[in-house]
Short mmCIF file of C-alpha atoms in Angstrom, two decimals:
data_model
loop_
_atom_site.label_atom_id
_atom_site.label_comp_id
_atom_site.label_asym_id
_atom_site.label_seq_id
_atom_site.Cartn_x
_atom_site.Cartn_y
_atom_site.Cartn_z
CA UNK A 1 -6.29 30.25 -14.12
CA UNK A 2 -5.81 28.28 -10.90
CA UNK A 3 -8.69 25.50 -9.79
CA UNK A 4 -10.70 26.53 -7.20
CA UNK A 5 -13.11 24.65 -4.84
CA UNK A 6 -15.73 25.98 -3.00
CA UNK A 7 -14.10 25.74 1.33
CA UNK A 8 -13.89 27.00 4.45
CA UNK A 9 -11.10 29.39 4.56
CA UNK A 10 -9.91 28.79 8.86
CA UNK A 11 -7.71 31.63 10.29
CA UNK A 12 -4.92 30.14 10.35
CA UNK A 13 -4.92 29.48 7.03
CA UNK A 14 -6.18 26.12 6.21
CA UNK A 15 -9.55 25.49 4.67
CA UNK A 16 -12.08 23.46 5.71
CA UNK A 17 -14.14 21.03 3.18
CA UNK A 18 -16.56 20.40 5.80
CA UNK A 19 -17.47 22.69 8.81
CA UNK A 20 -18.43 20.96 11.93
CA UNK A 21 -18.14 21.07 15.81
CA UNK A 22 -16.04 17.88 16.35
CA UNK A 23 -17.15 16.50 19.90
CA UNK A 24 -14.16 14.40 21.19
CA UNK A 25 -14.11 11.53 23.83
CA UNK A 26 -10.63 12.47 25.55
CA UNK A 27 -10.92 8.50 26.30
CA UNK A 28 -13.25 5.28 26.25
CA UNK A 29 -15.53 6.24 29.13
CA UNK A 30 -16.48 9.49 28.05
CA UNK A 31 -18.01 7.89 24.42
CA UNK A 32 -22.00 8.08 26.12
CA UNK A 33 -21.69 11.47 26.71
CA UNK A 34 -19.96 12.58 23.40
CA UNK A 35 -22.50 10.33 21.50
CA UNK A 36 -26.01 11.56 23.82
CA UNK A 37 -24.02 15.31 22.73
CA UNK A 38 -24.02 14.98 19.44
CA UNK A 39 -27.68 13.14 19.20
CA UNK A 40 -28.67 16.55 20.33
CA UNK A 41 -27.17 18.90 18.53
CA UNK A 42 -26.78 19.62 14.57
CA UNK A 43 -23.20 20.19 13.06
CA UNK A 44 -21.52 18.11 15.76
CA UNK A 45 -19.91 15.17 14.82
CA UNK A 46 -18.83 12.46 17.66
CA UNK A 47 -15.45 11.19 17.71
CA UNK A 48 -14.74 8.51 19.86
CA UNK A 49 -12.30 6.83 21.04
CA UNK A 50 -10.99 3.51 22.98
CA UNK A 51 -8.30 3.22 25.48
CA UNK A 52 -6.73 6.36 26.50
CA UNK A 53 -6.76 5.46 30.29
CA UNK A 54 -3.90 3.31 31.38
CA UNK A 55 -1.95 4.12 28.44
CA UNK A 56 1.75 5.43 28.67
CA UNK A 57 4.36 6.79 26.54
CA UNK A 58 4.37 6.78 22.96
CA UNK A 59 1.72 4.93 22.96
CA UNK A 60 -0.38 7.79 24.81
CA UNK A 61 1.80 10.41 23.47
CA UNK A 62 0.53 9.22 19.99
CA UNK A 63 -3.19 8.88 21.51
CA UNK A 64 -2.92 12.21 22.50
CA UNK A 65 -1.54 13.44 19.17
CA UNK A 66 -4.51 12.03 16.92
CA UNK A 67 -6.98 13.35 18.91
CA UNK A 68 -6.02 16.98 19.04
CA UNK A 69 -4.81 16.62 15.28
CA UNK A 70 -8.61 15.06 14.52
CA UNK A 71 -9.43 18.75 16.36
CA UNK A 72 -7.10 20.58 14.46
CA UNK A 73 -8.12 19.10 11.34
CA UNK A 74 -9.63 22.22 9.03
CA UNK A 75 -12.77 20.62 8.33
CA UNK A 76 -13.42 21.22 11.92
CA UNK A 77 -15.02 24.38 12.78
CA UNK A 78 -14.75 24.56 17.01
CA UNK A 79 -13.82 21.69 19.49
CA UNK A 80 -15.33 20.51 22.46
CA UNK A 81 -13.28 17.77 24.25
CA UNK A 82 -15.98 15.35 26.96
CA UNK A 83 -12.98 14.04 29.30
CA UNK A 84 -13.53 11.94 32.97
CA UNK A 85 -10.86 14.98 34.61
CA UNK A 86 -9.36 18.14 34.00
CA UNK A 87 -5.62 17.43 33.89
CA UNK A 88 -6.10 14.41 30.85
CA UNK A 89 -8.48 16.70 28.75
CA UNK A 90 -6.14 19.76 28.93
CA UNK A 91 -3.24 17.05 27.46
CA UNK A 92 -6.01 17.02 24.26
CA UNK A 93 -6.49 20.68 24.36
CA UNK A 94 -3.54 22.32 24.88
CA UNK A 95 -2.73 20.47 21.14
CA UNK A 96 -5.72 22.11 19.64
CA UNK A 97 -5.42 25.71 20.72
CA UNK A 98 -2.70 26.71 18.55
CA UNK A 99 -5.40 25.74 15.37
CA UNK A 100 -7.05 28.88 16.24
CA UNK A 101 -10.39 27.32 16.35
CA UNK A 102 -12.51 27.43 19.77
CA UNK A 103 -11.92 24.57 22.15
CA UNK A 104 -14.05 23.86 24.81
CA UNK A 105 -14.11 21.08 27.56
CA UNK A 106 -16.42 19.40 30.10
CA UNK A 107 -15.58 16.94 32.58
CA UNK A 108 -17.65 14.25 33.69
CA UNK A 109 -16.15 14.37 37.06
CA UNK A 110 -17.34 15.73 39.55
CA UNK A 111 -20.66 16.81 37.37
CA UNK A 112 -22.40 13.27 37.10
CA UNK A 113 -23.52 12.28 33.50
CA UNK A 114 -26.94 13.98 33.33
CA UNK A 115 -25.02 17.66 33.98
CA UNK A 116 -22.15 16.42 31.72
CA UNK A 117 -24.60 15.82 29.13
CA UNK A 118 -26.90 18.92 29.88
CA UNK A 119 -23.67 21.30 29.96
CA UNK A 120 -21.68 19.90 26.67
CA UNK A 121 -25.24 20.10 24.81
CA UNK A 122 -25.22 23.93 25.79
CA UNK A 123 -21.49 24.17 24.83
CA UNK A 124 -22.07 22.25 21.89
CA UNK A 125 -25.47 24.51 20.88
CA UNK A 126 -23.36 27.52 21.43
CA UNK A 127 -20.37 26.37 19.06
CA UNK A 128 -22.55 25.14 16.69
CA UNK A 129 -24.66 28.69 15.98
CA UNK A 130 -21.12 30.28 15.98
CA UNK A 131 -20.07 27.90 13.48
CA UNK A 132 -22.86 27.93 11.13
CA UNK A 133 -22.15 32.17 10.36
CA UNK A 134 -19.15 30.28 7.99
CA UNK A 135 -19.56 30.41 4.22
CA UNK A 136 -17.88 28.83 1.56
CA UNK A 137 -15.93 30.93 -0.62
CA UNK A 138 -13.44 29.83 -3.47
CA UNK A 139 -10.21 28.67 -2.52
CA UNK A 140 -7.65 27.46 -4.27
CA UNK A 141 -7.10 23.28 -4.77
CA UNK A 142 -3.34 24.11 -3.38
CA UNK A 143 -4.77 24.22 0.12
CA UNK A 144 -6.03 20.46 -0.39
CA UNK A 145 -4.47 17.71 1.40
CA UNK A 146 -5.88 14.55 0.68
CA UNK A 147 -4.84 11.00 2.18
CA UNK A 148 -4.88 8.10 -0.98
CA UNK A 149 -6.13 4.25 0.56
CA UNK A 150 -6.78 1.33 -0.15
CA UNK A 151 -8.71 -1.92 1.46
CA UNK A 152 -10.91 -4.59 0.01
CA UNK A 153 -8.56 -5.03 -2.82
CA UNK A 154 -8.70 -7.28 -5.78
CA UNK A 155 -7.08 -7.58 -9.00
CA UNK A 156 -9.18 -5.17 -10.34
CA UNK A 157 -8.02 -2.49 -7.76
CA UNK A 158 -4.56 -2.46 -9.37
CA UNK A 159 -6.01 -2.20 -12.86
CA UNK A 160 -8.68 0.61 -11.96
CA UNK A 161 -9.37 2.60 -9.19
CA UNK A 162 -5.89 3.04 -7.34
CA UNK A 163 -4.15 4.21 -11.23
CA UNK A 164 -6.97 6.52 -11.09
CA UNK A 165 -6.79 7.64 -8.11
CA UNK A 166 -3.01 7.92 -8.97
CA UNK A 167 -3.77 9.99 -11.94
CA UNK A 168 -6.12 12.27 -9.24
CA UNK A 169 -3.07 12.53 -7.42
CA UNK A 170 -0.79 13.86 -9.50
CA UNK A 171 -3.17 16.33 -11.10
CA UNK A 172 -3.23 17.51 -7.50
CA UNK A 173 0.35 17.99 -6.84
CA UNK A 174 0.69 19.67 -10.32
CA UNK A 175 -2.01 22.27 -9.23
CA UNK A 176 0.17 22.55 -6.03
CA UNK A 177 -1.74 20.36 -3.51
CA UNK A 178 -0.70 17.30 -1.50
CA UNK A 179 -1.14 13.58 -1.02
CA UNK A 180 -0.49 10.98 1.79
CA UNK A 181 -0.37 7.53 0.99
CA UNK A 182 0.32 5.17 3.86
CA UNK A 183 0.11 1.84 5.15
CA UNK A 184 3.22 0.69 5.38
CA UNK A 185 3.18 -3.45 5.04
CA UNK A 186 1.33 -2.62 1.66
CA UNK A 187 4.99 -1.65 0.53
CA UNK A 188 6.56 -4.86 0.96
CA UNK A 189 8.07 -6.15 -1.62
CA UNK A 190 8.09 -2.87 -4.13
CA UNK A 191 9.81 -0.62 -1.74
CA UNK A 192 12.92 -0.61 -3.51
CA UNK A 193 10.69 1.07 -6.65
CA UNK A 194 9.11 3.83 -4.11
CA UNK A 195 11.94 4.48 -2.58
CA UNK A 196 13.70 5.12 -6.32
CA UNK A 197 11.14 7.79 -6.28
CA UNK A 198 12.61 10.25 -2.90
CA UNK A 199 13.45 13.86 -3.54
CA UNK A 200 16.66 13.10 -1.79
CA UNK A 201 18.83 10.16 -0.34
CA UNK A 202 17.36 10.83 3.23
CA UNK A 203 13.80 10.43 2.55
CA UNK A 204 14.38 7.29 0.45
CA UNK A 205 16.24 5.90 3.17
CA UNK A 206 13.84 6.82 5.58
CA UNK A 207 11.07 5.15 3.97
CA UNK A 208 12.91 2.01 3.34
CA UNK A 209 13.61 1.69 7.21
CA UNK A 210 10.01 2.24 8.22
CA UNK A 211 9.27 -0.69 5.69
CA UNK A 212 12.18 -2.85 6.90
CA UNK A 213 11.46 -1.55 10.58
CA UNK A 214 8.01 -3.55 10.32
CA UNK A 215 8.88 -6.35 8.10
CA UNK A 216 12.07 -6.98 11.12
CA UNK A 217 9.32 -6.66 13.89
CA UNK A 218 6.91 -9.14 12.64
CA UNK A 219 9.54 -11.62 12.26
CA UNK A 220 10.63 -11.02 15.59
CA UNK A 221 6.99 -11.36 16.88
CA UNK A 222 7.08 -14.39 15.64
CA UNK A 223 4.65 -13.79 13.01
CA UNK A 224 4.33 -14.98 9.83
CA UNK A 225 2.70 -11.88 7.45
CA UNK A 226 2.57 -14.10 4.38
CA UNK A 227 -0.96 -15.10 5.72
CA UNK A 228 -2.30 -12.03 6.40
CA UNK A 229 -0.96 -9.43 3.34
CA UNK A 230 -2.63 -10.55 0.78
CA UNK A 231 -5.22 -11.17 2.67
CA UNK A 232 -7.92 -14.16 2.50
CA UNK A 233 -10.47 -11.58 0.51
CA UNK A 234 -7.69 -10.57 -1.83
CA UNK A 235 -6.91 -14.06 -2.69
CA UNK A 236 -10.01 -15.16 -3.26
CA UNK A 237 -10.21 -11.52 -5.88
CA UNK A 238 -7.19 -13.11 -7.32
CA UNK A 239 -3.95 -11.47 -6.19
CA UNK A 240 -1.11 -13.81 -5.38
CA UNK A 241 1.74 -12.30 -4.33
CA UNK A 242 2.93 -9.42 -1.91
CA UNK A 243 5.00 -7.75 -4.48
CA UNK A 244 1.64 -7.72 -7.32
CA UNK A 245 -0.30 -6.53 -4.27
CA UNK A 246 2.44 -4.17 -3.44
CA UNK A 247 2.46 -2.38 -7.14
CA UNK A 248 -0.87 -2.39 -7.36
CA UNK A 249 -1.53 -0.70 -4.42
CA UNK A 250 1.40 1.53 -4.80
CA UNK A 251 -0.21 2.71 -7.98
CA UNK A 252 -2.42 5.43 -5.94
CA UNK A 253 0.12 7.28 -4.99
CA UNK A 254 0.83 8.56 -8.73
CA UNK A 255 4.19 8.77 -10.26
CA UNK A 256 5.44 12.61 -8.46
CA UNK A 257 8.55 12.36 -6.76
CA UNK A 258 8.23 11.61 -2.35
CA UNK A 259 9.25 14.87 -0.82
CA UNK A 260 8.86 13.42 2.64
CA UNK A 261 8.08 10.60 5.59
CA UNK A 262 5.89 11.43 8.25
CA UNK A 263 5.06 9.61 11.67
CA UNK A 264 1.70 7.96 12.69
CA UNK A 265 -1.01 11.34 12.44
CA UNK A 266 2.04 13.87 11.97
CA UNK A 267 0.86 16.84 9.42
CA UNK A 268 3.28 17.35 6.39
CA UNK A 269 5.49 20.60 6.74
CA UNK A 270 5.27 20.93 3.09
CA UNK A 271 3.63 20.52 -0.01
CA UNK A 272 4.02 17.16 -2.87
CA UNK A 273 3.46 14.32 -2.02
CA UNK A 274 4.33 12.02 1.53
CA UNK A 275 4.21 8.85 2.85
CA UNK A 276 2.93 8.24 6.26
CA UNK A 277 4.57 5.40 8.40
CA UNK A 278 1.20 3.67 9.81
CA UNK A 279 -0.53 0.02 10.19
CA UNK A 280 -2.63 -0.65 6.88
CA UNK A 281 -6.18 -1.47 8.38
CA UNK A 282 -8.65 1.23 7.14
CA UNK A 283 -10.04 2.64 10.48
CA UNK A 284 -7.14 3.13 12.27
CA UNK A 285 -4.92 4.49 8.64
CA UNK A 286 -7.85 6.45 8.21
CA UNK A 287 -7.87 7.78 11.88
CA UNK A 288 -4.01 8.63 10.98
CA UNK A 289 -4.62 10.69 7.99
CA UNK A 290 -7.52 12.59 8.97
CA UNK A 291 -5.28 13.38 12.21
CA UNK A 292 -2.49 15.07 10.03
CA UNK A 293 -4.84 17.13 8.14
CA UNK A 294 -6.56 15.67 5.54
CA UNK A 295 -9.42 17.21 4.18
CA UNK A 296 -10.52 14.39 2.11
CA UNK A 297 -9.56 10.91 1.51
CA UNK A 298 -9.45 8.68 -1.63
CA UNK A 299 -10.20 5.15 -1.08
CA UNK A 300 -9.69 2.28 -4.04
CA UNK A 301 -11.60 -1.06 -3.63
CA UNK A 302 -12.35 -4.17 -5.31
CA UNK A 303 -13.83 -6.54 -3.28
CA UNK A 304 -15.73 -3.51 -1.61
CA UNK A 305 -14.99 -1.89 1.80
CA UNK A 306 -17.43 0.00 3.07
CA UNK A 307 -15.72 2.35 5.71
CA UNK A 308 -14.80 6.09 5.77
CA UNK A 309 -13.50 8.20 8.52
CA UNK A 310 -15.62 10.62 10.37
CA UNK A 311 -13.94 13.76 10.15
CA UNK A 312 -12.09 13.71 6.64
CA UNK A 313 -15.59 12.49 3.98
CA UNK A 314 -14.03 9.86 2.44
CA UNK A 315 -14.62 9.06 -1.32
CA UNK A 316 -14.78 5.41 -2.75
CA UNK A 317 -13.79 4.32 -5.80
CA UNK A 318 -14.17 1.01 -7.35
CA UNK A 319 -13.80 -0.56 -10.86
CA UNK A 320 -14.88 -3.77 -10.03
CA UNK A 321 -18.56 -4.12 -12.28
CA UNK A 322 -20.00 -6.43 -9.56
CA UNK A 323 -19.25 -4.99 -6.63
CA UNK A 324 -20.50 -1.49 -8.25
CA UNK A 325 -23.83 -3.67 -8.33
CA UNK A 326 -24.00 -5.43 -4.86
CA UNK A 327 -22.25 -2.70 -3.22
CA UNK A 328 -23.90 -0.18 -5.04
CA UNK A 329 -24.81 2.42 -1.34
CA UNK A 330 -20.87 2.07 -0.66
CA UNK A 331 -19.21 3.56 -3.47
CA UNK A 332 -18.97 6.99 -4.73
CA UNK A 333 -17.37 6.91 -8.23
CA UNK A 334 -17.33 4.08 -11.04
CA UNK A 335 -14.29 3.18 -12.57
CA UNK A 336 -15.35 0.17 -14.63
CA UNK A 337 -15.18 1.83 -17.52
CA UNK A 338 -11.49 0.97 -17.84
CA UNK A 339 -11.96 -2.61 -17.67
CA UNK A 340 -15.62 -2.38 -19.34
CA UNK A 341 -14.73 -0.32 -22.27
CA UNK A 342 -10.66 0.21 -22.46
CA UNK A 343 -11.26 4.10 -20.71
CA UNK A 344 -7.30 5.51 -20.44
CA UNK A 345 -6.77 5.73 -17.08
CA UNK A 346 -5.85 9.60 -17.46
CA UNK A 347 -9.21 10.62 -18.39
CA UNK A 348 -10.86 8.64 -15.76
CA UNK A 349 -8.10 10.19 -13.53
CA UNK A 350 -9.12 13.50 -14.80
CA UNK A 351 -12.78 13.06 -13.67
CA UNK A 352 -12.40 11.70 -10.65
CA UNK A 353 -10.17 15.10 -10.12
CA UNK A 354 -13.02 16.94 -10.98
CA UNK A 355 -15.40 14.88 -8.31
CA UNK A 356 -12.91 15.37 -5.74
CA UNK A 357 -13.03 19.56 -6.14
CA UNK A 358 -17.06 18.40 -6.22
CA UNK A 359 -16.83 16.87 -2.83
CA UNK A 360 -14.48 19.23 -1.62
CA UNK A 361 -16.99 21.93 -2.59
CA UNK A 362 -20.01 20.19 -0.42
CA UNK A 363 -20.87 17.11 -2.32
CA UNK A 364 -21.62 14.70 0.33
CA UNK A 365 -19.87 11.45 0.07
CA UNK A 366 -22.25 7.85 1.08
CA UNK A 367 -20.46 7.02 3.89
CA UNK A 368 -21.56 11.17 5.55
CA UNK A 369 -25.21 10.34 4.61
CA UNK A 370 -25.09 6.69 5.95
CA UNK A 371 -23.21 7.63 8.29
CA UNK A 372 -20.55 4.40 7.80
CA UNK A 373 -18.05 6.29 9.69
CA UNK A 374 -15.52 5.09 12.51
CA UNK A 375 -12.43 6.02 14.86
CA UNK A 376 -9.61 3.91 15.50
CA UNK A 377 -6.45 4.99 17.13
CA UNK A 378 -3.39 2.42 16.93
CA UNK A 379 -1.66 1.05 19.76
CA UNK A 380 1.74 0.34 19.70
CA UNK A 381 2.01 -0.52 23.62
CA UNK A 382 -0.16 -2.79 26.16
CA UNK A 383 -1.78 -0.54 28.86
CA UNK A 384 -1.29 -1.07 32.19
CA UNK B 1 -12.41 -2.88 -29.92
CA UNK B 2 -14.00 -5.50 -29.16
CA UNK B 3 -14.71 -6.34 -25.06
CA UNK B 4 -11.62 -7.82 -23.88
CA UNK B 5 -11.33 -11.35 -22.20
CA UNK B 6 -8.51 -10.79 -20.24
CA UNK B 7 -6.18 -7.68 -20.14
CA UNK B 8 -2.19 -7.18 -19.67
CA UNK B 9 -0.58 -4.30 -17.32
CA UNK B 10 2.72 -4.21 -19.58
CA UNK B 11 3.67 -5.73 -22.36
CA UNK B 12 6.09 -8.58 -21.59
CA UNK B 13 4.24 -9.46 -18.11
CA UNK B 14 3.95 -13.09 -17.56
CA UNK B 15 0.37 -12.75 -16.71
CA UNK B 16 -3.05 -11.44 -17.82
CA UNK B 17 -5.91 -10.91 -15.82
CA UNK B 18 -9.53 -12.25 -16.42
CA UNK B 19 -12.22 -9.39 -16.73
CA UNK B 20 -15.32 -11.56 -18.17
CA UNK B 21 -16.82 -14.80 -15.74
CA UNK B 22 -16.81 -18.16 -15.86
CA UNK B 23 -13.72 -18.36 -18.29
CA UNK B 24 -13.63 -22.17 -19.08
CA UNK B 25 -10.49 -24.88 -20.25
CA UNK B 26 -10.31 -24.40 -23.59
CA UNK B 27 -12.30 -21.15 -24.40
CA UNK B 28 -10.72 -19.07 -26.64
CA UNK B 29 -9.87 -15.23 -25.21
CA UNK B 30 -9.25 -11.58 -26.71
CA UNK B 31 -6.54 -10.06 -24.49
CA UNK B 32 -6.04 -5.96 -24.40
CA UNK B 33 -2.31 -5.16 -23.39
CA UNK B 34 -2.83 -1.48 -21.97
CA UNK B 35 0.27 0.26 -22.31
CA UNK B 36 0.79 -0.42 -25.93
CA UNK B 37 -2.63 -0.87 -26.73
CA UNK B 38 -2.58 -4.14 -29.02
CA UNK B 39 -4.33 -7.49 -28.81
CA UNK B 40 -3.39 -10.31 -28.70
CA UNK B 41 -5.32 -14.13 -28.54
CA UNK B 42 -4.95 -17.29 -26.56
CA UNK B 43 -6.91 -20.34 -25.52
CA UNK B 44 -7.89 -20.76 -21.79
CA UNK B 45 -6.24 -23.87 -20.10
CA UNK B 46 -8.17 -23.98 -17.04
CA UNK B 47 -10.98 -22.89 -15.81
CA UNK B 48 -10.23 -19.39 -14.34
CA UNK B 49 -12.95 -17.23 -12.30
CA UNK B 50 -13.16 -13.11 -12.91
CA UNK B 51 -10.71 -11.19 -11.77
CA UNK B 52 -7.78 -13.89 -11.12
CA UNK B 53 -4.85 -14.82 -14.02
CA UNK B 54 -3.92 -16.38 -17.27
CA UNK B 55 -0.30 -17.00 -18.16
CA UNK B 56 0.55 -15.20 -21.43
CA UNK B 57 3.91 -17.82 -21.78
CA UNK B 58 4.95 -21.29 -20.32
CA UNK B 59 6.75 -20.90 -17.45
CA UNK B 60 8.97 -23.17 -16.01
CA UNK B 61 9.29 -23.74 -12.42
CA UNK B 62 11.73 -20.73 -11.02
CA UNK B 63 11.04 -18.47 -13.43
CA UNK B 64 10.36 -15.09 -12.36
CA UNK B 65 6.83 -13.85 -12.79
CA UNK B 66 6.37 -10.01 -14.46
CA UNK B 67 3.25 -8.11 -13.88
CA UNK B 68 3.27 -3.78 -14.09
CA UNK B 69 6.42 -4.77 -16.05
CA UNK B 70 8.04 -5.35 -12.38
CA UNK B 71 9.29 -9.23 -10.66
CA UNK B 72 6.03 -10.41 -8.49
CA UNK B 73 7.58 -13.05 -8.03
CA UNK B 74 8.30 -17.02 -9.31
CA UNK B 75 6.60 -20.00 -10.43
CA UNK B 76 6.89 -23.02 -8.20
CA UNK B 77 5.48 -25.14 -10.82
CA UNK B 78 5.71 -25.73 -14.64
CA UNK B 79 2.87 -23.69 -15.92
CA UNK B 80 1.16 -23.46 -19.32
CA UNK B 81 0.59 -20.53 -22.01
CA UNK B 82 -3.26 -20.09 -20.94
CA UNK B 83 -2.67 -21.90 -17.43
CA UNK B 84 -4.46 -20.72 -14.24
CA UNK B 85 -1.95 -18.93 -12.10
CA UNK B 86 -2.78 -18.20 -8.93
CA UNK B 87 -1.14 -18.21 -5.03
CA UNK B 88 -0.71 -21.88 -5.42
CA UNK B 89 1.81 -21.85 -8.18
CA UNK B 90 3.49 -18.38 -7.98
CA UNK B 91 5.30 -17.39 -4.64
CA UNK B 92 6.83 -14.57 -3.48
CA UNK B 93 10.84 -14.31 -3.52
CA UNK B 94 10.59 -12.46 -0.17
CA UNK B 95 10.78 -15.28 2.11
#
């Protein structure tokens, strides 16, 4: 029999693991009014944003992109965009309508921020009792899409929670679901070995530029990325090298073949597993994956990270014994039973599979009840 | 099985890593290799904290490094069977 969860089925044929009213800051000044929103009403969740104005291009192009995709995202019941003026918040909302979800938007100008406020909490009241009539039903795991991270990595991350989130992964794509792994500079130095993985010459080759394409630009920058990847914390957990970090971290993405490459936020056309070609710093990766769709992300940490992204619930996993102790109210599964007591990394694969069709079925996650959530879009331009 | 001291990705990696604290120069340690699932014993060198590396074999400076059965790199220094190896004697090839 197939696996089911307990979701949202959307009608356009996603499903939702969560179903809220997503209030969205077209740009940075509208983030009062989205936040005083959301303080008001139930079911809303705020997603804010910096920059927008001033930005140009790709760069805005992609700004626009996350947002609506955030909006689109099937954990998100309705939409309702708080923008300064009509003609920027249509950019955002024109994306979202073809979702099939209701979109609504309020302007700040010419209404002052007391109306703004006053009107959106209507809007917001109104989307949120429409929202609520939802119910979960069962729905097959198929339908999941779930984005595989790491941050706060030691050697124990490579040794525990990204194999088993690996193993999660590749339960999932044998049931038919899908997996986005990302951050790119993490690659560096095992691409070669990921890239041995591509259904077909084109996506290897694509992958390997996007890794080559950032390795050649922070040369060019000037920079020198030995300092920064491993970082100072992962040093200090033990890793040396790029390349161990790179294995290690490649190790959550499972062993099934890469059927594609996708841009910063894009949604994968089809099912398997894909790699996403975006920076590696949690919030903004995050941000990335939860605009393409994810329902749910798996996050591996050693050290201890403590962030998860608002609109896809975010589950941590950790095998490091200590940090299960000191950072106890940031992670949601224990994996030091691999390192503790010799566990196979299969079985402890196998029940973090069964958490995940848990969470995706309504078990909340610490960083939803702590609220330790945050919204980062990249830029890849200066504004003017 | 016993609690392992240190444990080993692949067999025929270079390096083990530390899973108990306060590892000290000359302790003795239990190591777990997890593919194959065998054990095997050495005597700390160093002193090496949780979570960081023991070298399973004397390497020689230049020698490539395995760990996940894959090149992590080399050593830039001679180092011991049981030696501390960390970012300061194992570099990356890359640049």
């Amino acid at each position: 029999m197939k696996r089911t969860f307990l979701g949202y089925p959307r009608s356009n044929g996603t499903v939702g693991v969560r179903n809220h009213v997503a209030v969205i800051s077209v740009m940075d000044n509208c983030n009062p009014v989205t936040r005083a929103i959301c303080q008001a009403v139930d079911m809303t969740l705020p997603v804010t944003t910096l920059f927008v104005r001033g930005q140009y291009g790709h760069d805005l192009e992609v700004a626009f992109n996350t947002l609506a995709g955030m909006g689109r995202n099937p954990n998100i019941a309705a939409v309702l965009l708080v923008g300064l003026e009509e003609q920027t918040t249509e950019e955002v909302a024109r994306r979202i309508r073809p979702a099939g979800k209701p979109v609504e938007a309020i302007n700040l100008q010419p209404h002052g921020t007391i109306n703004a406020v006053a009107e959106g909490t209507r809007r917001a009241l109104k989307l949120a009792l429409g929202a609520s009539r939802a119910r979960r039903e069962p729905c097959p795991v198929s339908s999941l899409l779930v984005g595989v991270e790491c941050g706060g990595s030691d050697t124990t991350s490579g040794l525990t929670c990204n194999p088993t989130i690996g193993a999660m992964a590749d339960r999932l794509v044998e049931d038919g679901g899908s997996v986005i792994i990302s951050e790119t500079s993490e690659f560096l130095g095992a691409e070669h070995l990921f890239a041995a993985r591509a259904k077909d010459e084109a996506v290897g080759k694509a992958f390997v530029e996007a890794v080559v394409r950032l390795e050649r630009e922070a040369v060019s920058r000037g920079m020198d990325i030995r300092g920064t990847n491993p970082t100072q914390d992962n040093i200090r957990g033990g890793l040396t090298t790029i390349e161990e970090k790179a294995l290690g971290a490649m190790a959550k993405a499972g062993t099934s073949p890469l059927r594609g490459v996708l841009a910063y936020g894009e949604a994968p056309a089809g099912k398997g597993l894909h790699f996403m070609d975006a920076p590696a710093p949690a919030v903004e990766n995050l941000t990335a994956m939860a605009a393409a769709g994810c329902q749910l992300i798996f996050f591996g940490t050693g050290v201890g990270n403590p962030i998860g992204n608002m609109v896809a619930p975010t589950v941590k996993v950790c095998g490091n014994v200590n940090t299960l102790l000191t950072m106890a109210d940031n992670i949601d599964f224990d994996a030091s039973e691999i390192l503790e007591k010799s566990a196979k990394v299969g079985a402890v694969g196998d029940r973090l599979y069964d958490f995940a069709v848990e969470v995706a079925s309504g078990t909340r996650t610490t960083s939803e009840l702590l609220d330790i959530r945050e919204t980062a879009i990249s830029r890849f331009a200066p504004t003017i | 099985m016993e609690e392992p001291g240190f444990i080993v990705h692949h067999k025929g990696d270079s390096l083990g890593v530390v899973v108990v604290e306060d590892v000290k120069a000359g302790q003795k340690l239990k190591g777990w290799i997890m593919d194959t699932n065998e054990t095997i014993e050495l005597t700390a060198a160093s002193d090496i904290p949780l979570g960081h590396k023991v070298a399973l074999s004397a390497l020689k400076k230049g020698d490539t490094v395995l760990k996940y059965g894959n090149d992590v790199g080399r050593a830039v220094e001679d180092i011991g069977v049981g030696g501390y190896v960390h970012f300061h004697n194992i570099k990356s090839k890359r640049w």
